[in-house]
mmCIF file of C-alpha atoms in Angstrom:
data_model
loop_
_atom_site.group_PDB
_atom_site.id
_atom_site.type_symbol
_atom_site.label_atom_id
_atom_site.label_comp_id
_atom_site.label_asym_id
_atom_site.label_seq_id
_atom_site.Cartn_x
_atom_site.Cartn_y
_atom_site.Cartn_z
ATOM 1 C CA GLY X 35 105.604 25.293 -34.974
ATOM 2 C CA TYR X 36 103.744 28.255 -36.513
ATOM 3 C CA TYR X 37 100.565 27.464 -34.662
ATOM 4 C CA LYS X 38 101.222 26.920 -30.831
ATOM 5 C CA PRO X 39 99.385 24.672 -28.405
ATOM 6 C CA GLY X 40 96.010 26.354 -27.709
ATOM 7 C CA ASP X 41 96.013 28.436 -30.971
ATOM 8 C CA THR X 42 92.987 28.078 -33.324
ATOM 9 C CA LEU X 43 93.440 27.170 -36.918
ATOM 10 C CA PRO X 44 91.999 29.292 -39.751
ATOM 11 C CA THR X 45 88.734 28.041 -41.239
ATOM 12 C CA THR X 46 88.864 25.426 -43.945
ATOM 13 C CA ARG X 47 87.456 28.061 -46.196
ATOM 14 C CA ALA X 48 90.260 30.486 -45.408
ATOM 15 C CA PHE X 49 92.773 27.754 -46.013
ATOM 16 C CA ALA X 50 91.374 26.841 -49.335
ATOM 17 C CA GLU X 51 91.346 30.647 -50.384
ATOM 18 C CA THR X 52 94.890 30.933 -49.105
ATOM 19 C CA LEU X 53 96.321 27.856 -50.776
ATOM 20 C CA GLY X 54 94.250 28.014 -54.035
ATOM 21 C CA VAL X 55 92.629 24.455 -53.467
ATOM 22 C CA SER X 56 89.095 23.287 -52.896
ATOM 23 C CA ARG X 57 87.500 23.052 -49.426
ATOM 24 C CA ARG X 58 87.081 19.353 -49.919
ATOM 25 C CA ILE X 59 90.984 19.220 -49.797
ATOM 26 C CA THR X 60 91.414 21.426 -46.836
ATOM 27 C CA ARG X 61 88.521 19.497 -44.903
ATOM 28 C CA GLU X 62 90.394 16.248 -45.689
ATOM 29 C CA ALA X 63 93.716 17.560 -44.549
ATOM 30 C CA VAL X 64 91.997 18.961 -41.137
ATOM 31 C CA GLY X 65 90.467 15.390 -40.771
ATOM 32 C CA ILE X 66 94.063 13.789 -41.106
ATOM 33 C CA LEU X 67 95.360 16.257 -38.393
ATOM 34 C CA VAL X 68 92.476 15.309 -36.042
ATOM 35 C CA GLU X 69 92.932 11.587 -36.581
ATOM 36 C CA SER X 70 96.715 12.143 -35.922
ATOM 37 C CA GLY X 71 95.975 13.858 -32.512
ATOM 38 C CA LEU X 72 97.490 17.122 -33.528
ATOM 39 C CA VAL X 73 94.584 19.192 -33.410
ATOM 40 C CA SER X 74 91.043 18.989 -31.778
ATOM 41 C CA ALA X 75 87.911 19.895 -33.551
ATOM 42 C CA ARG X 76 85.807 21.615 -30.893
ATOM 43 C CA PRO X 77 82.188 22.679 -31.594
ATOM 44 C CA GLY X 78 81.904 26.282 -31.510
ATOM 45 C CA SER X 79 85.514 27.294 -31.163
ATOM 46 C CA GLY X 80 87.003 25.638 -34.380
ATOM 47 C CA CYS X 81 90.189 23.478 -34.591
ATOM 48 C CA VAL X 82 92.470 23.953 -31.630
ATOM 49 C CA VAL X 83 96.130 23.042 -31.720
ATOM 50 C CA LEU X 84 96.966 20.309 -29.061
ATOM 51 C CA GLY X 85 99.700 20.547 -26.532
ATOM 52 C CA LYS X 86 102.531 17.963 -26.043
ATOM 53 C CA ASN X 87 100.628 16.367 -23.256
ATOM 54 C CA GLU X 88 97.741 15.541 -25.426
ATOM 55 C CA ARG X 89 99.767 12.959 -27.448
ATOM 56 C CA THR X 90 103.298 11.948 -28.056
ATOM 57 C CA TRP X 91 104.715 10.127 -30.965
ATOM 58 C CA ARG X 92 107.471 7.622 -31.089
ATOM 59 C CA GLY X 93 108.667 8.901 -34.402
ATOM 60 C CA ARG X 94 107.523 10.379 -37.821
ATOM 61 C CA VAL X 95 107.427 8.435 -41.211
ATOM 62 C CA LEU X 96 107.180 10.078 -44.680
ATOM 63 C CA LEU X 97 105.285 7.886 -47.285
ATOM 64 C CA VAL X 98 106.002 9.293 -50.798
ATOM 65 C CA SER X 99 104.634 8.095 -54.125
ATOM 66 C CA ARG X 100 104.367 9.434 -57.690
ATOM 67 C CA GLY X 101 101.251 11.071 -58.886
ATOM 68 C CA ASP X 102 101.185 10.275 -62.384
ATOM 69 C CA TRP X 103 97.691 8.812 -62.102
ATOM 70 C CA GLY X 104 95.459 7.702 -59.211
ATOM 71 C CA SER X 105 96.650 4.366 -58.501
ATOM 72 C CA TYR X 106 94.298 1.961 -56.553
ATOM 73 C CA TYR X 107 97.231 -0.026 -55.376
ATOM 74 C CA VAL X 108 98.921 2.899 -53.842
ATOM 75 C CA GLN X 109 95.805 4.084 -52.081
ATOM 76 C CA LYS X 110 95.042 0.809 -50.494
ATOM 77 C CA PHE X 111 98.694 0.191 -49.714
ATOM 78 C CA ALA X 112 98.972 3.522 -48.160
ATOM 79 C CA GLU X 113 95.787 3.137 -46.001
ATOM 80 C CA SER X 114 97.109 -0.357 -44.360
ATOM 81 C CA PHE X 115 100.760 0.855 -44.194
ATOM 82 C CA SER X 116 99.612 4.063 -42.175
ATOM 83 C CA ALA X 117 97.122 2.111 -39.858
ATOM 84 C CA VAL X 118 99.845 -0.282 -38.862
ATOM 85 C CA LEU X 119 102.426 2.424 -37.925
ATOM 86 C CA LEU X 120 99.749 4.732 -36.322
ATOM 87 C CA LYS X 121 98.765 1.890 -34.079
ATOM 88 C CA GLN X 122 102.275 1.666 -33.022
ATOM 89 C CA GLY X 123 102.618 5.301 -32.162
ATOM 90 C CA TYR X 124 104.305 6.524 -35.423
ATOM 91 C CA LEU X 125 102.895 9.577 -37.209
ATOM 92 C CA VAL X 126 102.764 8.809 -40.930
ATOM 93 C CA THR X 127 102.716 11.784 -43.317
ATOM 94 C CA GLN X 128 101.597 10.944 -46.955
ATOM 95 C CA LEU X 129 103.089 13.040 -49.879
ATOM 96 C CA THR X 130 102.447 12.608 -53.654
ATOM 97 C CA VAL X 131 104.902 13.963 -56.023
ATOM 98 C CA PRO X 132 103.361 15.459 -59.133
ATOM 99 C CA THR X 133 104.677 14.264 -62.504
ATOM 100 C CA ASN X 134 103.977 14.605 -66.226
ATOM 101 C CA GLY X 135 104.758 11.055 -66.988
ATOM 102 C CA LYS X 136 108.586 12.028 -67.827
ATOM 103 C CA THR X 137 109.743 14.204 -65.004
ATOM 104 C CA CYS X 138 108.621 14.821 -61.444
ATOM 105 C CA ASP X 139 108.031 18.138 -59.605
ATOM 106 C CA CYS X 140 110.135 17.396 -56.359
ATOM 107 C CA SER X 141 109.785 21.004 -55.056
ATOM 108 C CA GLY X 142 107.125 19.875 -52.511
ATOM 109 C CA LEU X 143 109.198 16.770 -51.460
ATOM 110 C CA ASP X 144 112.242 19.105 -50.870
ATOM 111 C CA ALA X 145 110.076 21.367 -48.842
ATOM 112 C CA ALA X 146 108.944 18.473 -46.790
ATOM 113 C CA LEU X 147 112.384 16.963 -46.210
ATOM 114 C CA THR X 148 113.456 20.113 -44.326
ATOM 115 C CA ALA X 149 111.348 18.692 -41.464
ATOM 116 C CA ARG X 150 112.840 15.601 -39.393
ATOM 117 C CA TYR X 151 111.640 12.184 -40.396
ATOM 118 C CA ASP X 152 112.916 9.067 -38.730
ATOM 119 C CA LEU X 153 112.360 7.168 -42.172
ATOM 120 C CA VAL X 154 111.086 7.878 -45.613
ATOM 121 C CA PHE X 155 109.309 5.161 -47.633
ATOM 122 C CA GLN X 156 109.117 5.585 -51.473
ATOM 123 C CA VAL X 157 106.579 3.619 -53.233
ATOM 124 C CA PHE X 158 107.451 2.234 -56.831
ATOM 125 C CA ASP X 159 111.109 3.158 -58.388
ATOM 126 C CA SER X 160 111.784 6.723 -59.528
ATOM 127 C CA LYS X 161 115.469 7.729 -59.976
ATOM 128 C CA GLU X 162 114.490 11.289 -59.843
ATOM 129 C CA ILE X 163 112.724 11.032 -56.436
ATOM 130 C CA GLU X 164 115.437 8.902 -54.983
ATOM 131 C CA SER X 165 118.191 11.315 -55.937
ATOM 132 C CA HIS X 166 116.253 14.034 -53.921
ATOM 133 C CA LEU X 167 116.000 11.778 -50.892
ATOM 134 C CA ALA X 168 119.730 10.729 -51.198
ATOM 135 C CA ALA X 169 120.662 14.401 -51.418
ATOM 136 C CA SER X 170 118.658 15.360 -48.282
ATOM 137 C CA GLY X 171 120.678 12.798 -46.176
ATOM 138 C CA CYS X 172 117.487 10.952 -44.795
ATOM 139 C CA ARG X 173 117.113 7.444 -43.985
ATOM 140 C CA TYR X 174 114.959 5.937 -46.674
ATOM 141 C CA VAL X 175 113.458 2.795 -48.176
ATOM 142 C CA VAL X 176 112.449 2.205 -51.845
ATOM 143 C CA LEU X 177 109.777 -0.283 -52.994
ATOM 144 C CA GLY X 178 110.074 -1.425 -56.669
ATOM 145 C CA ASP X 179 111.115 -4.116 -59.205
ATOM 146 C CA PRO X 180 114.314 -6.029 -58.536
ATOM 147 C CA GLY X 181 117.381 -5.097 -60.662
ATOM 148 C CA ALA X 182 116.218 -1.383 -60.956
ATOM 149 C CA PRO X 183 118.931 1.046 -60.392
ATOM 150 C CA SER X 184 119.586 2.325 -56.831
ATOM 151 C CA LEU X 185 121.821 4.577 -54.833
ATOM 152 C CA LYS X 186 124.270 3.434 -51.924
ATOM 153 C CA GLN X 187 122.501 5.817 -49.591
ATOM 154 C CA ARG X 188 119.224 3.544 -49.656
ATOM 155 C CA ALA X 189 118.831 2.169 -46.198
ATOM 156 C CA GLY X 190 116.564 -0.663 -47.199
ATOM 157 C CA SER X 191 114.544 -2.218 -50.353
ATOM 158 C CA GLY X 192 111.456 -3.913 -51.057
ATOM 159 C CA PHE X 193 110.871 -5.975 -54.153
ATOM 160 C CA PHE X 194 107.908 -7.190 -56.194
ATOM 161 C CA SER X 195 109.042 -10.605 -57.042
ATOM 162 C CA LYS X 196 107.330 -11.748 -60.123
ATOM 163 C CA SER X 197 109.843 -14.519 -60.923
ATOM 164 C CA HIS X 198 107.715 -17.283 -59.252
ATOM 165 C CA ALA X 199 104.633 -15.974 -60.907
ATOM 166 C CA ALA X 200 106.585 -15.967 -64.295
ATOM 167 C CA ASP X 201 107.328 -19.410 -63.796
ATOM 168 C CA GLU X 202 103.813 -20.444 -63.012
ATOM 169 C CA LEU X 203 102.535 -18.631 -66.197
ATOM 170 C CA VAL X 204 104.852 -20.466 -68.298
ATOM 171 C CA ALA X 205 103.955 -23.727 -66.731
ATOM 172 C CA ALA X 206 100.136 -22.962 -67.255
ATOM 173 C CA LEU X 207 100.441 -21.859 -70.882
ATOM 174 C CA LYS X 208 102.512 -24.917 -71.826
ATOM 175 C CA SER X 209 99.969 -27.137 -70.169
ATOM 176 C CA LYS X 210 97.473 -25.578 -72.607
ATOM 177 C CA GLY X 211 99.762 -26.183 -75.627
ATOM 178 C CA ILE X 212 99.954 -22.319 -75.981
ATOM 179 C CA ARG X 213 102.834 -21.398 -78.357
ATOM 180 C CA SER X 214 102.414 -17.714 -78.943
ATOM 181 C CA VAL X 215 101.463 -14.623 -76.583
ATOM 182 C CA LEU X 216 100.663 -11.150 -76.833
ATOM 183 C CA VAL X 217 101.744 -8.936 -73.946
ATOM 184 C CA ALA X 218 99.994 -5.567 -73.671
ATOM 185 C CA GLY X 219 99.905 -2.951 -71.144
ATOM 186 C CA ILE X 220 101.533 0.351 -69.915
ATOM 187 C CA MET X 221 104.502 -1.409 -68.406
ATOM 188 C CA PHE X 222 106.415 -4.781 -69.168
ATOM 189 C CA TYR X 223 107.792 -6.993 -66.464
ATOM 190 C CA GLN X 224 111.412 -8.443 -67.248
ATOM 191 C CA GLU X 225 110.652 -11.593 -65.271
ATOM 192 C CA PHE X 226 107.720 -12.537 -67.611
ATOM 193 C CA ARG X 227 109.962 -11.472 -70.629
ATOM 194 C CA ARG X 228 112.755 -13.832 -69.534
ATOM 195 C CA SER X 229 110.530 -16.852 -68.664
ATOM 196 C CA LEU X 230 108.455 -16.637 -72.008
ATOM 197 C CA LYS X 231 111.810 -16.414 -73.903
ATOM 198 C CA MET X 232 113.237 -19.424 -72.050
ATOM 199 C CA ALA X 233 110.210 -21.299 -72.876
ATOM 200 C CA ARG X 234 110.415 -20.500 -76.473
ATOM 201 C CA ILE X 235 106.838 -19.138 -76.683
ATOM 202 C CA ALA X 236 106.669 -16.563 -79.349
ATOM 203 C CA THR X 237 105.888 -13.303 -77.827
ATOM 204 C CA GLU X 238 104.666 -9.878 -79.376
ATOM 205 C CA TRP X 239 104.312 -6.720 -77.308
ATOM 206 C CA ILE X 240 101.944 -3.773 -77.550
ATOM 207 C CA HIS X 241 102.707 -0.711 -75.474
ATOM 208 C CA LEU X 242 99.589 1.165 -74.249
ATOM 209 C CA PRO X 243 100.441 4.446 -72.555
ATOM 210 C CA CYS X 244 97.893 6.201 -70.398
ATOM 211 C CA MET X 245 95.947 9.011 -72.369
ATOM 212 C CA SER X 246 97.390 12.220 -71.296
ATOM 213 C CA GLU X 247 93.871 13.862 -71.435
ATOM 214 C CA TYR X 248 92.610 11.220 -68.864
ATOM 215 C CA ALA X 249 95.672 10.841 -66.458
ATOM 216 C CA SER X 250 93.809 8.380 -64.350
ATOM 217 C CA PRO X 251 92.800 4.682 -64.285
ATOM 218 C CA GLU X 252 90.145 5.593 -66.804
ATOM 219 C CA GLY X 253 93.107 6.884 -69.042
ATOM 220 C CA VAL X 254 94.617 3.515 -69.021
ATOM 221 C CA GLN X 255 91.264 1.707 -69.792
ATOM 222 C CA ARG X 256 90.462 4.185 -72.670
ATOM 223 C CA ALA X 257 94.079 3.632 -74.081
ATOM 224 C CA ALA X 258 93.516 0.006 -74.145
ATOM 225 C CA LEU X 259 90.066 0.298 -75.652
ATOM 226 C CA ARG X 260 91.444 2.482 -78.535
ATOM 227 C CA GLY X 261 94.634 0.176 -79.084
ATOM 228 C CA PHE X 262 92.575 -3.012 -79.241
ATOM 229 C CA LEU X 263 90.081 -1.505 -81.626
ATOM 230 C CA ASN X 264 92.966 -1.006 -83.948
ATOM 231 C CA TRP X 265 94.463 -4.227 -83.311
ATOM 232 C CA HIS X 266 91.155 -5.978 -83.929
ATOM 233 C CA ASP X 267 90.615 -4.131 -87.118
ATOM 234 C CA THR X 268 94.067 -4.937 -88.451
ATOM 235 C CA THR X 269 94.626 -8.442 -87.207
ATOM 236 C CA PRO X 270 92.755 -11.385 -89.094
ATOM 237 C CA ARG X 271 91.558 -14.107 -86.830
ATOM 238 C CA SER X 272 93.849 -16.469 -88.417
ATOM 239 C CA ARG X 273 96.775 -14.454 -86.958
ATOM 240 C CA TYR X 274 95.388 -14.232 -83.402
ATOM 241 C CA PRO X 275 98.088 -15.274 -80.704
ATOM 242 C CA ASP X 276 97.014 -18.172 -78.662
ATOM 243 C CA ALA X 277 96.870 -16.054 -75.499
ATOM 244 C CA ILE X 278 97.038 -12.508 -74.295
ATOM 245 C CA LEU X 279 98.767 -11.240 -71.124
ATOM 246 C CA PHE X 280 97.591 -7.964 -69.865
ATOM 247 C CA THR X 281 100.043 -6.245 -67.470
ATOM 248 C CA ASP X 282 97.183 -4.536 -65.381
ATOM 249 C CA ASP X 283 93.445 -4.879 -64.797
ATOM 250 C CA TYR X 284 92.351 -1.600 -66.259
ATOM 251 C CA THR X 285 94.200 -2.562 -69.449
ATOM 252 C CA ALA X 286 92.460 -5.911 -69.316
ATOM 253 C CA ALA X 287 89.047 -4.130 -68.822
ATOM 254 C CA GLY X 288 89.356 -1.701 -71.928
ATOM 255 C CA ALA X 289 90.602 -4.564 -74.214
ATOM 256 C CA LEU X 290 87.874 -6.996 -73.038
ATOM 257 C CA THR X 291 85.258 -4.444 -73.804
ATOM 258 C CA VAL X 292 86.419 -4.501 -77.408
ATOM 259 C CA PHE X 293 86.285 -8.296 -77.509
ATOM 260 C CA ASP X 294 82.544 -8.129 -76.279
ATOM 261 C CA VAL X 295 81.588 -5.556 -79.010
ATOM 262 C CA LYS X 296 83.525 -7.322 -81.741
ATOM 263 C CA GLY X 297 82.282 -10.995 -80.708
ATOM 264 C CA VAL X 298 85.650 -12.131 -80.003
ATOM 265 C CA ARG X 299 85.213 -15.098 -77.469
ATOM 266 C CA VAL X 300 87.382 -15.869 -74.519
ATOM 267 C CA PRO X 301 88.628 -18.544 -74.027
ATOM 268 C CA GLU X 302 87.226 -20.050 -77.251
ATOM 269 C CA ASP X 303 88.844 -17.645 -79.744
ATOM 270 C CA ILE X 304 91.864 -16.431 -77.479
ATOM 271 C CA ARG X 305 92.856 -17.115 -73.873
ATOM 272 C CA VAL X 306 93.496 -14.281 -71.270
ATOM 273 C CA VAL X 307 95.658 -13.685 -68.399
ATOM 274 C CA THR X 308 96.119 -10.420 -66.394
ATOM 275 C CA VAL X 309 98.080 -8.822 -63.745
ATOM 276 C CA SER X 310 95.538 -7.574 -61.036
ATOM 277 C CA ASN X 311 94.736 -6.206 -57.695
ATOM 278 C CA ALA X 312 92.774 -7.952 -54.928
ATOM 279 C CA GLY X 313 89.870 -6.024 -53.713
ATOM 280 C CA LEU X 314 89.402 -3.923 -56.903
ATOM 281 C CA GLY X 315 86.592 -6.278 -57.897
ATOM 282 C CA PRO X 316 85.750 -7.901 -61.168
ATOM 283 C CA VAL X 317 86.572 -6.043 -64.356
ATOM 284 C CA TRP X 318 84.823 -8.473 -66.690
ATOM 285 C CA HIS X 319 81.756 -10.760 -66.617
ATOM 286 C CA LYS X 320 84.084 -13.867 -66.550
ATOM 287 C CA GLU X 321 86.627 -14.555 -63.816
ATOM 288 C CA LEU X 322 89.960 -13.753 -65.128
ATOM 289 C CA THR X 323 93.141 -16.102 -64.744
ATOM 290 C CA ARG X 324 95.390 -13.536 -63.035
ATOM 291 C CA PHE X 325 98.386 -12.830 -60.857
ATOM 292 C CA GLU X 326 96.787 -10.914 -58.064
ATOM 293 C CA MET X 327 98.725 -8.385 -55.787
ATOM 294 C CA SER X 328 97.187 -7.537 -52.397
ATOM 295 C CA PRO X 329 97.778 -4.016 -51.944
ATOM 296 C CA SER X 330 96.449 -4.091 -48.289
ATOM 297 C CA GLU X 331 98.426 -7.177 -47.223
ATOM 298 C CA ASP X 332 101.528 -5.690 -48.901
ATOM 299 C CA GLY X 333 101.181 -2.232 -46.926
ATOM 300 C CA LYS X 334 101.178 -4.489 -43.731
ATOM 301 C CA THR X 335 104.160 -6.374 -44.829
ATOM 302 C CA ALA X 336 105.885 -3.195 -45.607
ATOM 303 C CA ALA X 337 104.887 -1.458 -42.351
ATOM 304 C CA GLY X 338 106.171 -4.587 -40.400
ATOM 305 C CA PHE X 339 109.555 -4.077 -42.288
ATOM 306 C CA VAL X 340 109.603 -0.326 -41.329
ATOM 307 C CA LEU X 341 108.853 -1.113 -37.752
ATOM 308 C CA ARG X 342 111.814 -3.561 -37.665
ATOM 309 C CA MET X 343 114.035 -0.842 -39.000
ATOM 310 C CA LEU X 344 112.816 1.994 -36.578
ATOM 311 C CA THR X 345 112.997 -0.342 -33.513
ATOM 312 C CA GLY X 346 116.308 -1.902 -34.404
ATOM 313 C CA GLY X 347 114.999 -5.477 -35.075
ATOM 314 C CA ASP X 348 116.524 -7.799 -37.720
ATOM 315 C CA CYS X 349 114.986 -7.437 -40.983
ATOM 316 C CA GLY X 350 118.076 -8.252 -43.166
ATOM 317 C CA THR X 351 118.780 -11.401 -45.245
ATOM 318 C CA GLY X 352 122.711 -11.172 -45.035
ATOM 319 C CA GLN X 353 122.601 -8.933 -48.091
ATOM 320 C CA GLY X 354 121.280 -5.723 -46.606
ATOM 321 C CA GLU X 355 117.855 -4.802 -45.446
ATOM 322 C CA GLU X 356 115.264 -6.099 -47.751
ATOM 323 C CA PHE X 357 111.630 -7.702 -48.078
ATOM 324 C CA CYS X 358 109.806 -9.281 -50.820
ATOM 325 C CA LEU X 359 106.115 -8.943 -52.076
ATOM 326 C CA VAL X 360 104.800 -11.961 -54.256
ATOM 327 C CA PRO X 361 101.794 -11.980 -56.365
ATOM 328 C CA LYS X 362 99.333 -14.964 -56.215
ATOM 329 C CA TYR X 363 98.413 -16.949 -59.251
ATOM 330 C CA ILE X 364 94.642 -17.566 -59.531
ATOM 331 C CA ALA X 365 93.270 -19.833 -62.263
ATOM 332 C CA GLY X 366 90.167 -18.267 -63.501
ATOM 333 C CA ASP X 367 87.855 -19.243 -66.500
ATOM 334 C CA THR X 368 89.872 -17.266 -69.238
ATOM 335 C CA LEU X 369 92.788 -20.017 -69.651
ATOM 336 C CA GLN X 370 90.560 -22.889 -69.455
ATOM 337 C CA ASP X 371 90.262 -25.734 -72.020
ATOM 338 C CA VAL X 372 87.000 -25.422 -74.135
ATOM 339 C CA GLY X 373 85.600 -27.054 -77.072
ATOM 340 C CA MET X 374 87.671 -25.202 -79.788
ATOM 341 C CA GLY X 375 87.078 -27.494 -82.642
ATOM 342 C CA GLY X 376 86.986 -25.383 -85.849
ATOM 343 C CA SER X 377 86.687 -21.864 -84.047
ATOM 344 C CA ARG X 378 90.124 -20.710 -85.211
#
C-alpha cells in the first residue's frame, strides 16, 4: 500500500542501493512483480503500479523454505507449485529463511507474516520456522518427513513416504546376496534404517555435513569427496561393504569422483545406490541405481492439495488433512550382477 495505483517505482539501481543488494536481485524482484500483475513495465516511464481493475487475485499464498544451501529440489518444487496456483488465480510469494545450519533468522518471516495470507506452505521440517508460523496465527501446511514433531496449530501436512522405497531397497539388496551396507550423506532416513535392521543387513554410517565454506550443493559434493578420500585411504579392500547407499546425488557425485581416481570399480568392487532428483541430470558416467524424487511433479501435487484446502474441497484421509510424496525406484547399472570372481 505504500505505492498507490499509478505511482512509478524507483529504478532497480535505486532499490539496490537502498536495500544493499545487487541490481540482479532487484531486477529479478521487479520481474516477479510484473509476472504477478502488480506492476507494468512501460518503456520510457518505468514500472507503474497497477490499479485494482488491472487484475484481482482469489487469494495469497506464502511459500517458505530454509536457505541453508541452494536446493535444486526446492527450486524446481517452487517453480511448479507457483505455476499451478498462479494459473488458478492465487498470488504466490516465495520467502527463504536464512540459516547457519543450526539456527534460522526468522526476522524476515515475522515481517512477512504481518501481511494477510490465505495459507502458508513450509517446505521441509523446521521446528524453529513452524513455531513462528504457529505464533502468528496463520493457517499453514508443512512438508517433511513422517514422524517429525509438529504443532497442533498445523492445518495440514505433506510427507515424503520412503517406507515403500526402503522395502524395495532391501528386496533388491537381498536378491544380490548383499550382507553389508555403508550409508553416507548429510542426512539419514529412518525408513531405510529400520528396513536394513529388520533384514539383518550389517550397516555402517558416515555423516558428511556440508562444508561451511561452500554453503551450496558444491559444499555437499566437496564434503563427500574429502570424506571418501579419507575412507579410501583407511579402508582396505578386504573390508569394503557389499554396497553403499548415498542419501543424495551430490554426495554420490563427490564420492564416485574418488572411486574413479582411485580405481575402485562399480559395481565390480562395490555396488552403489543413491537418493536422487529427477531432472538434475546424470552425476556419473554410469546410470545409478536410485530412489528418484520428482520435484516438479511433487510441486504440482502439493499445489493441488493447497487448492483443495483453499476452496474447501476434500483433502483429508480421516486423520487430518495430509498428502504423500513417494520416490520411484529405478534399477540402474550400479547394483547389477557382474563377473566378480576374484575381484574382492
